[in-house]
PDB file of C-alpha atoms in Angstrom:
ATOM      1  CA  MET A   1     148.259  83.861  65.422  1.00 26.00           C
ATOM      2  CA  VAL A   2     148.374  80.803  67.830  1.00 37.00           C
ATOM      3  CA  LYS A   3     145.259  82.122  69.122  1.00 47.00           C
ATOM      4  CA  ASN A   4     143.423  82.602  66.241  1.00 51.00           C
ATOM      5  CA  ILE A   5     144.476  78.667  64.877  1.00 49.00           C
ATOM      6  CA  GLU A   6     143.020  77.527  68.544  1.00 78.00           C
ATOM      7  CA  LYS A   7     140.190  79.847  68.080  1.00 79.00           C
ATOM      8  CA  LYS A   8     139.114  78.194  64.726  1.00 83.00           C
ATOM      9  CA  GLU A   9     139.627  74.579  66.456  1.00 84.00           C
ATOM     10  CA  ASN A  10     137.770  75.555  69.238  1.00 82.00           C
ATOM     11  CA  ARG A  11     134.620  76.752  67.138  1.00 88.00           C
ATOM     12  CA  LYS A  12     134.642  73.993  64.181  1.00 90.00           C
ATOM     13  CA  MET A  13     135.048  71.265  67.384  1.00 90.00           C
ATOM     14  CA  VAL A  14     131.558  72.844  69.594  1.00 91.00           C
ATOM     15  CA  LEU A  15     129.741  73.982  66.590  1.00 92.00           C
ATOM     16  CA  SER A  16     130.217  70.314  65.317  1.00 93.00           C
ATOM     17  CA  ARG A  17     129.067  69.376  69.194  1.00 94.00           C
ATOM     18  CA  ARG A  18     125.966  71.979  69.191  1.00 95.00           C
ATOM     19  CA  ASP A  19     124.987  70.105  65.843  1.00 95.00           C
ATOM     20  CA  ARG A  20     124.628  66.648  66.921  1.00 95.00           C
ATOM     21  CA  ILE A  21     122.550  67.472  69.641  1.00 96.00           C
ATOM     22  CA  PRO A  22     119.045  65.659  68.828  1.00 96.00           C
ATOM     23  CA  GLU A  23     116.595  68.478  66.937  1.00 92.00           C
ATOM     24  CA  GLU A  24     113.974  67.354  69.900  1.00 94.00           C
ATOM     25  CA  GLN A  25     116.642  67.800  72.818  1.00 95.00           C
ATOM     26  CA  ARG A  26     117.454  71.544  71.214  1.00 93.00           C
ATOM     27  CA  ARG A  27     114.113  72.227  71.274  1.00 92.00           C
ATOM     28  CA  GLU A  28     113.629  71.515  75.582  1.00 95.00           C
ATOM     29  CA  LYS A  29     117.272  73.373  75.748  1.00 96.00           C
ATOM     30  CA  ARG A  30     115.739  76.523  73.785  1.00 93.00           C
ATOM     31  CA  ILE A  31     112.432  76.311  75.781  1.00 94.00           C
ATOM     32  CA  ARG A  32     114.198  76.441  79.393  1.00 96.00           C
ATOM     33  CA  ILE A  33     116.935  79.189  78.098  1.00 97.00           C
ATOM     34  CA  ALA A  34     114.093  81.421  77.260  1.00 96.00           C
ATOM     35  CA  LYS A  35     112.513  80.642  80.647  1.00 95.00           C
ATOM     36  CA  ARG A  36     115.732  81.181  82.139  1.00 96.00           C
ATOM     37  CA  LEU A  37     116.632  84.338  80.555  1.00 97.00           C
ATOM     38  CA  CYS A  38     112.764  85.934  80.718  1.00 96.00           C
ATOM     39  CA  GLY A  39     112.906  85.648  84.438  1.00 95.00           C
ATOM     40  CA  MET A  40     115.764  87.462  84.917  1.00 96.00           C
ATOM     41  CA  PRO A  41     116.194  91.343  86.017  1.00 96.00           C
ATOM     42  CA  CYS A  42     118.428  92.308  82.747  1.00 96.00           C
ATOM     43  CA  PHE A  43     115.812  91.148  80.518  1.00 97.00           C
ATOM     44  CA  ALA A  44     112.559  92.147  82.614  1.00 96.00           C
ATOM     45  CA  GLY A  45     113.988  95.521  83.242  1.00 97.00           C
ATOM     46  CA  ALA A  46     114.883  96.326  79.435  1.00 97.00           C
ATOM     47  CA  SER A  47     113.218  98.174  77.426  1.00 97.00           C
ATOM     48  CA  SER A  48     114.323  97.437  74.264  1.00 98.00           C
ATOM     49  CA  ILE A  49     116.184  93.963  73.325  1.00 98.00           C
ATOM     50  CA  LEU A  50     118.752  93.813  70.622  1.00 98.00           C
ATOM     51  CA  ILE A  51     118.367  90.177  69.858  1.00 98.00           C
ATOM     52  CA  TYR A  52     120.263  88.153  66.623  1.00 95.00           C
ATOM     53  CA  ARG A  53     117.743  85.570  64.379  1.00 94.00           C
ATOM     54  CA  HIS A  54     118.855  82.271  65.105  1.00 90.00           C
ATOM     55  CA  PHE A  55     120.672  80.009  62.223  1.00 86.00           C
ATOM     56  CA  ARG A  56     121.056  76.023  62.135  1.00 87.00           C
ATOM     57  CA  SER A  57     121.201  74.897  65.216  1.00 92.00           C
ATOM     58  CA  GLU A  58     122.085  77.884  67.747  1.00 91.00           C
ATOM     59  CA  ALA A  59     120.069  78.534  70.519  1.00 91.00           C
ATOM     60  CA  GLU A  60     116.762  79.614  69.297  1.00 88.00           C
ATOM     61  CA  THR A  61     115.124  83.198  70.153  1.00 95.00           C
ATOM     62  CA  THR A  62     111.852  83.048  68.309  1.00 95.00           C
ATOM     63  CA  LEU A  63     110.286  82.524  72.343  1.00 94.00           C
ATOM     64  CA  LEU A  64     112.898  85.320  73.401  1.00 97.00           C
ATOM     65  CA  MET A  65     111.284  88.025  70.992  1.00 97.00           C
ATOM     66  CA  GLU A  66     107.985  86.853  71.173  1.00 97.00           C
ATOM     67  CA  GLN A  67     108.188  87.590  74.783  1.00 97.00           C
ATOM     68  CA  ALA A  68     109.514  90.849  74.636  1.00 98.00           C
ATOM     69  CA  TRP A  69     106.691  92.020  72.020  1.00 98.00           C
ATOM     70  CA  LYS A  70     103.970  90.138  74.644  1.00 97.00           C
ATOM     71  CA  THR A  71     105.420  92.513  77.273  1.00 97.00           C
ATOM     72  CA  GLY A  72     105.377  95.823  75.857  1.00 97.00           C
ATOM     73  CA  LYS A  73     109.506  95.620  74.189  1.00 98.00           C
ATOM     74  CA  ARG A  74     111.105  96.787  71.782  1.00 98.00           C
ATOM     75  CA  VAL A  75     112.707  94.392  69.583  1.00 98.00           C
ATOM     76  CA  TYR A  76     115.867  94.939  67.282  1.00 98.00           C
ATOM     77  CA  CYS A  77     117.578  93.245  64.959  1.00 98.00           C
ATOM     78  CA  PRO A  78     120.710  92.968  63.497  1.00 96.00           C
ATOM     79  CA  ARG A  79     121.733  93.832  59.697  1.00 95.00           C
ATOM     80  CA  VAL A  80     124.814  93.537  58.107  1.00 92.00           C
ATOM     81  CA  GLU A  81     126.376  95.380  55.371  1.00 88.00           C
ATOM     82  CA  GLY A  82     129.798  94.429  54.550  1.00 88.00           C
ATOM     83  CA  LYS A  83     132.228  95.218  57.968  1.00 88.00           C
ATOM     84  CA  THR A  84     129.194  96.492  59.644  1.00 91.00           C
ATOM     85  CA  MET A  85     126.227  95.304  61.636  1.00 95.00           C
ATOM     86  CA  GLU A  86     123.350  97.725  63.044  1.00 96.00           C
ATOM     87  CA  PHE A  87     120.245  96.757  64.747  1.00 98.00           C
ATOM     88  CA  PHE A  88     116.804  97.971  63.205  1.00 98.00           C
ATOM     89  CA  LEU A  89     113.230  97.541  64.531  1.00 98.00           C
ATOM     90  CA  VAL A  90     111.027  94.740  63.809  1.00 98.00           C
ATOM     91  CA  ARG A  91     107.673  94.804  65.216  1.00 97.00           C
ATOM     92  CA  THR A  92     105.967  91.267  63.301  1.00 96.00           C
ATOM     93  CA  TRP A  93     107.811  88.287  61.746  1.00 96.00           C
ATOM     94  CA  GLU A  94     106.520  90.567  58.694  1.00 97.00           C
ATOM     95  CA  ASP A  95     109.675  92.966  58.896  1.00 98.00           C
ATOM     96  CA  PHE A  96     112.161  90.026  57.970  1.00 96.00           C
ATOM     97  CA  GLU A  97     113.803  89.040  54.668  1.00 95.00           C
ATOM     98  CA  GLN A  98     116.300  86.793  54.068  1.00 91.00           C
ATOM     99  CA  GLY A  99     119.700  88.615  54.421  1.00 86.00           C
ATOM    100  CA  CYS A 100     123.498  88.056  54.670  1.00 74.00           C
ATOM    101  CA  PHE A 101     124.756  84.680  55.134  1.00 76.00           C
ATOM    102  CA  GLY A 102     121.222  83.361  54.897  1.00 83.00           C
ATOM    103  CA  ILE A 103     120.181  84.627  58.146  1.00 89.00           C
ATOM    104  CA  GLU A 104     116.867  86.733  58.113  1.00 94.00           C
ATOM    105  CA  GLU A 105     117.667  90.484  58.782  1.00 96.00           C
ATOM    106  CA  PRO A 106     115.331  93.351  58.827  1.00 97.00           C
ATOM    107  CA  LYS A 107     113.973  95.037  55.744  1.00 96.00           C
ATOM    108  CA  SER A 108     115.693  98.031  55.143  1.00 92.00           C
ATOM    109  CA  GLU A 109     112.964 100.125  55.767  1.00 96.00           C
ATOM    110  CA  CYS A 110     112.739  99.359  59.572  1.00 97.00           C
ATOM    111  CA  PRO A 111     113.946 102.105  62.144  1.00 97.00           C
ATOM    112  CA  ALA A 112     117.227 101.947  63.366  1.00 97.00           C
ATOM    113  CA  PHE A 113     118.531 101.262  66.988  1.00 97.00           C
ATOM    114  CA  GLU A 114     119.475 104.689  68.515  1.00 95.00           C
ATOM    115  CA  GLU A 115     121.181 104.429  71.872  1.00 92.00           C
ATOM    116  CA  ASP A 116     119.284 106.482  74.555  1.00 91.00           C
ATOM    117  CA  PRO A 117     120.796 106.909  77.945  1.00 87.00           C
ATOM    118  CA  GLN A 118     117.605 106.914  79.980  1.00 88.00           C
ATOM    119  CA  GLU A 119     116.384 103.659  78.580  1.00 92.00           C
ATOM    120  CA  GLN A 120     118.209  99.897  79.457  1.00 95.00           C
ATOM    121  CA  ALA A 121     118.513  97.834  76.060  1.00 97.00           C
ATOM    122  CA  LEU A 122     119.835  94.468  76.519  1.00 98.00           C
ATOM    123  CA  VAL A 123     122.400  92.716  73.634  1.00 98.00           C
ATOM    124  CA  ILE A 124     121.941  89.204  73.740  1.00 98.00           C
ATOM    125  CA  LEU A 125     124.681  87.629  71.920  1.00 95.00           C
ATOM    126  CA  PRO A 126     125.087  84.730  69.453  1.00 94.00           C
ATOM    127  CA  GLY A 127     128.423  82.476  69.755  1.00 92.00           C
ATOM    128  CA  ALA A 128     130.181  79.655  68.502  1.00 93.00           C
ATOM    129  CA  ALA A 129     131.560  78.432  72.260  1.00 93.00           C
ATOM    130  CA  PHE A 130     132.341  79.824  75.673  1.00 94.00           C
ATOM    131  CA  ASP A 131     133.622  79.306  78.974  1.00 94.00           C
ATOM    132  CA  ARG A 132     133.132  79.918  82.015  1.00 93.00           C
ATOM    133  CA  LYS A 133     134.740  83.413  82.475  1.00 94.00           C
ATOM    134  CA  ARG A 134     132.344  83.947  80.054  1.00 96.00           C
ATOM    135  CA  ASN A 135     134.721  84.159  76.891  1.00 93.00           C
ATOM    136  CA  ARG A 136     133.581  83.725  73.807  1.00 93.00           C
ATOM    137  CA  ILE A 137     133.857  82.335  70.366  1.00 90.00           C
ATOM    138  CA  GLY A 138     131.876  84.004  67.392  1.00 88.00           C
ATOM    139  CA  TYR A 139     131.341  82.700  64.063  1.00 86.00           C
ATOM    140  CA  GLY A 140     134.704  84.752  63.139  1.00 83.00           C
ATOM    141  CA  GLY A 141     133.511  88.136  61.548  1.00 87.00           C
ATOM    142  CA  GLY A 142     133.680  90.195  64.782  1.00 88.00           C
ATOM    143  CA  PHE A 143     130.288  92.058  64.241  1.00 93.00           C
ATOM    144  CA  TYR A 144     129.436  91.714  67.934  1.00 94.00           C
ATOM    145  CA  ASP A 145     132.702  92.658  69.129  1.00 93.00           C
ATOM    146  CA  ARG A 146     133.196  96.122  67.123  1.00 94.00           C
ATOM    147  CA  TYR A 147     129.333  97.008  67.409  1.00 96.00           C
ATOM    148  CA  LEU A 148     130.037  96.787  71.518  1.00 95.00           C
ATOM    149  CA  ALA A 149     133.017  98.416  71.527  1.00 93.00           C
ATOM    150  CA  GLU A 150     131.021 101.654  69.880  1.00 94.00           C
ATOM    151  CA  HIS A 151     128.001 101.058  72.878  1.00 94.00           C
ATOM    152  CA  PRO A 152     129.906 100.154  75.485  1.00 91.00           C
ATOM    153  CA  GLY A 153     126.786 101.267  77.965  1.00 90.00           C
ATOM    154  CA  LEU A 154     124.411  98.152  76.664  1.00 96.00           C
ATOM    155  CA  GLU A 155     123.762  95.627  78.834  1.00 97.00           C
ATOM    156  CA  THR A 156     124.634  91.703  77.537  1.00 98.00           C
ATOM    157  CA  ALA A 157     124.057  88.573  77.844  1.00 98.00           C
ATOM    158  CA  ALA A 158     124.832  85.441  75.549  1.00 97.00           C
ATOM    159  CA  VAL A 159     122.407  82.275  75.299  1.00 97.00           C
ATOM    160  CA  CYS A 160     123.801  78.909  73.924  1.00 96.00           C
ATOM    161  CA  PHE A 161     123.185  75.014  75.172  1.00 96.00           C
ATOM    162  CA  GLU A 162     125.542  73.927  77.897  1.00 96.00           C
ATOM    163  CA  GLU A 163     127.335  71.481  75.314  1.00 96.00           C
ATOM    164  CA  GLN A 164     129.071  74.698  73.650  1.00 95.00           C
ATOM    165  CA  ILE A 165     130.762  75.695  77.485  1.00 94.00           C
ATOM    166  CA  VAL A 166     134.469  74.583  77.210  1.00 91.00           C
ATOM    167  CA  GLU A 167     136.827  74.404  79.765  1.00 89.00           C
ATOM    168  CA  GLN A 168     139.385  77.690  78.521  1.00 89.00           C
ATOM    169  CA  ILE A 169     138.807  79.840  75.697  1.00 87.00           C
ATOM    170  CA  PRO A 170     142.202  82.085  74.261  1.00 82.00           C
ATOM    171  CA  ALA A 171     140.734  85.535  74.231  1.00 80.00           C
ATOM    172  CA  GLY A 172     142.123  88.277  72.781  1.00 78.00           C
ATOM    173  CA  PRO A 173     142.222  92.483  73.407  1.00 78.00           C
ATOM    174  CA  TYR A 174     139.033  93.373  71.505  1.00 80.00           C
ATOM    175  CA  ASP A 175     137.127  90.161  72.446  1.00 84.00           C
ATOM    176  CA  ILE A 176     133.968  91.657  74.475  1.00 89.00           C
ATOM    177  CA  ARG A 177     132.822  89.034  77.407  1.00 93.00           C
ATOM    178  CA  PRO A 178     128.968  89.178  78.111  1.00 97.00           C
ATOM    179  CA  ARG A 179     127.736  90.002  81.553  1.00 96.00           C
ATOM    180  CA  ILE A 180     125.753  86.852  81.728  1.00 97.00           C
ATOM    181  CA  ILE A 181     126.141  83.816  79.587  1.00 98.00           C
ATOM    182  CA  VAL A 182     122.388  81.462  79.950  1.00 97.00           C
ATOM    183  CA  THR A 183     122.283  77.775  78.808  1.00 97.00           C
ATOM    184  CA  ASP A 184     119.593  75.593  79.262  1.00 96.00           C
ATOM    185  CA  GLN A 185     121.514  73.831  82.963  1.00 96.00           C
ATOM    186  CA  HIS A 186     123.184  77.078  84.112  1.00 95.00           C
ATOM    187  CA  CYS A 187     123.893  81.041  84.021  1.00 96.00           C
ATOM    188  CA  TYR A 188     127.212  82.179  84.187  1.00 96.00           C
ATOM    189  CA  GLU A 189     128.097  85.523  85.864  1.00 92.00           C
TER     190      GLU A 189
END
C-alpha cells in the first residue's frame, strides 16, 4: 500500500513539472527525442512500431509515427476496451477516432497487431515518471504492464522529457521496465 501512495505522489509531482514546460521548449524537446530514437538500432531495425498517441503535455509521437510511415514500417496504436488494450494498424491520420479517456485511437475496423517472431516489433511506452534504472510509473491503469506481460518477446523503449526522470521510483513485481528510455538529453539503458 505504501508503494501505491508513493507512486501517486510521484506521478502527481512529475506531471505537474511536465505541464510547466513552456510549449516552445516542449516542441524543441520533442524534436530532439524523435531524432535520437529514430537514429537508434531498435527503431531503425523494427518492421513494426507499436506506439501511443500523445495526450496533453506528453512527449509527442507524431514525428515518430511519420518517420515510421516514411521508412515503410507498420504503425500500430493502442485501443482500450475496459481493462484490455490491444494495438491496431494505422496507415494514415484518417484511421483515428476519439477514444477512451479522450485519446485518439484506431478505428474499430483497423487490423489488429499479430506478433510474428520472425519480425522485430518495437513498443514505445508512455509514462508519467521514470528513474535512471528504467523503472516506470504509468498513469495508473496498468495497461502496458499487462500487455507486455502477455507479449514478453517485444522490444521496448520509452520516451519522455528529462524533467520526468526522478531519483528513484518504487517498483513492484508487475511493473515492466522498458529496455531503454530516450529523453531530450539522454538515453538510459
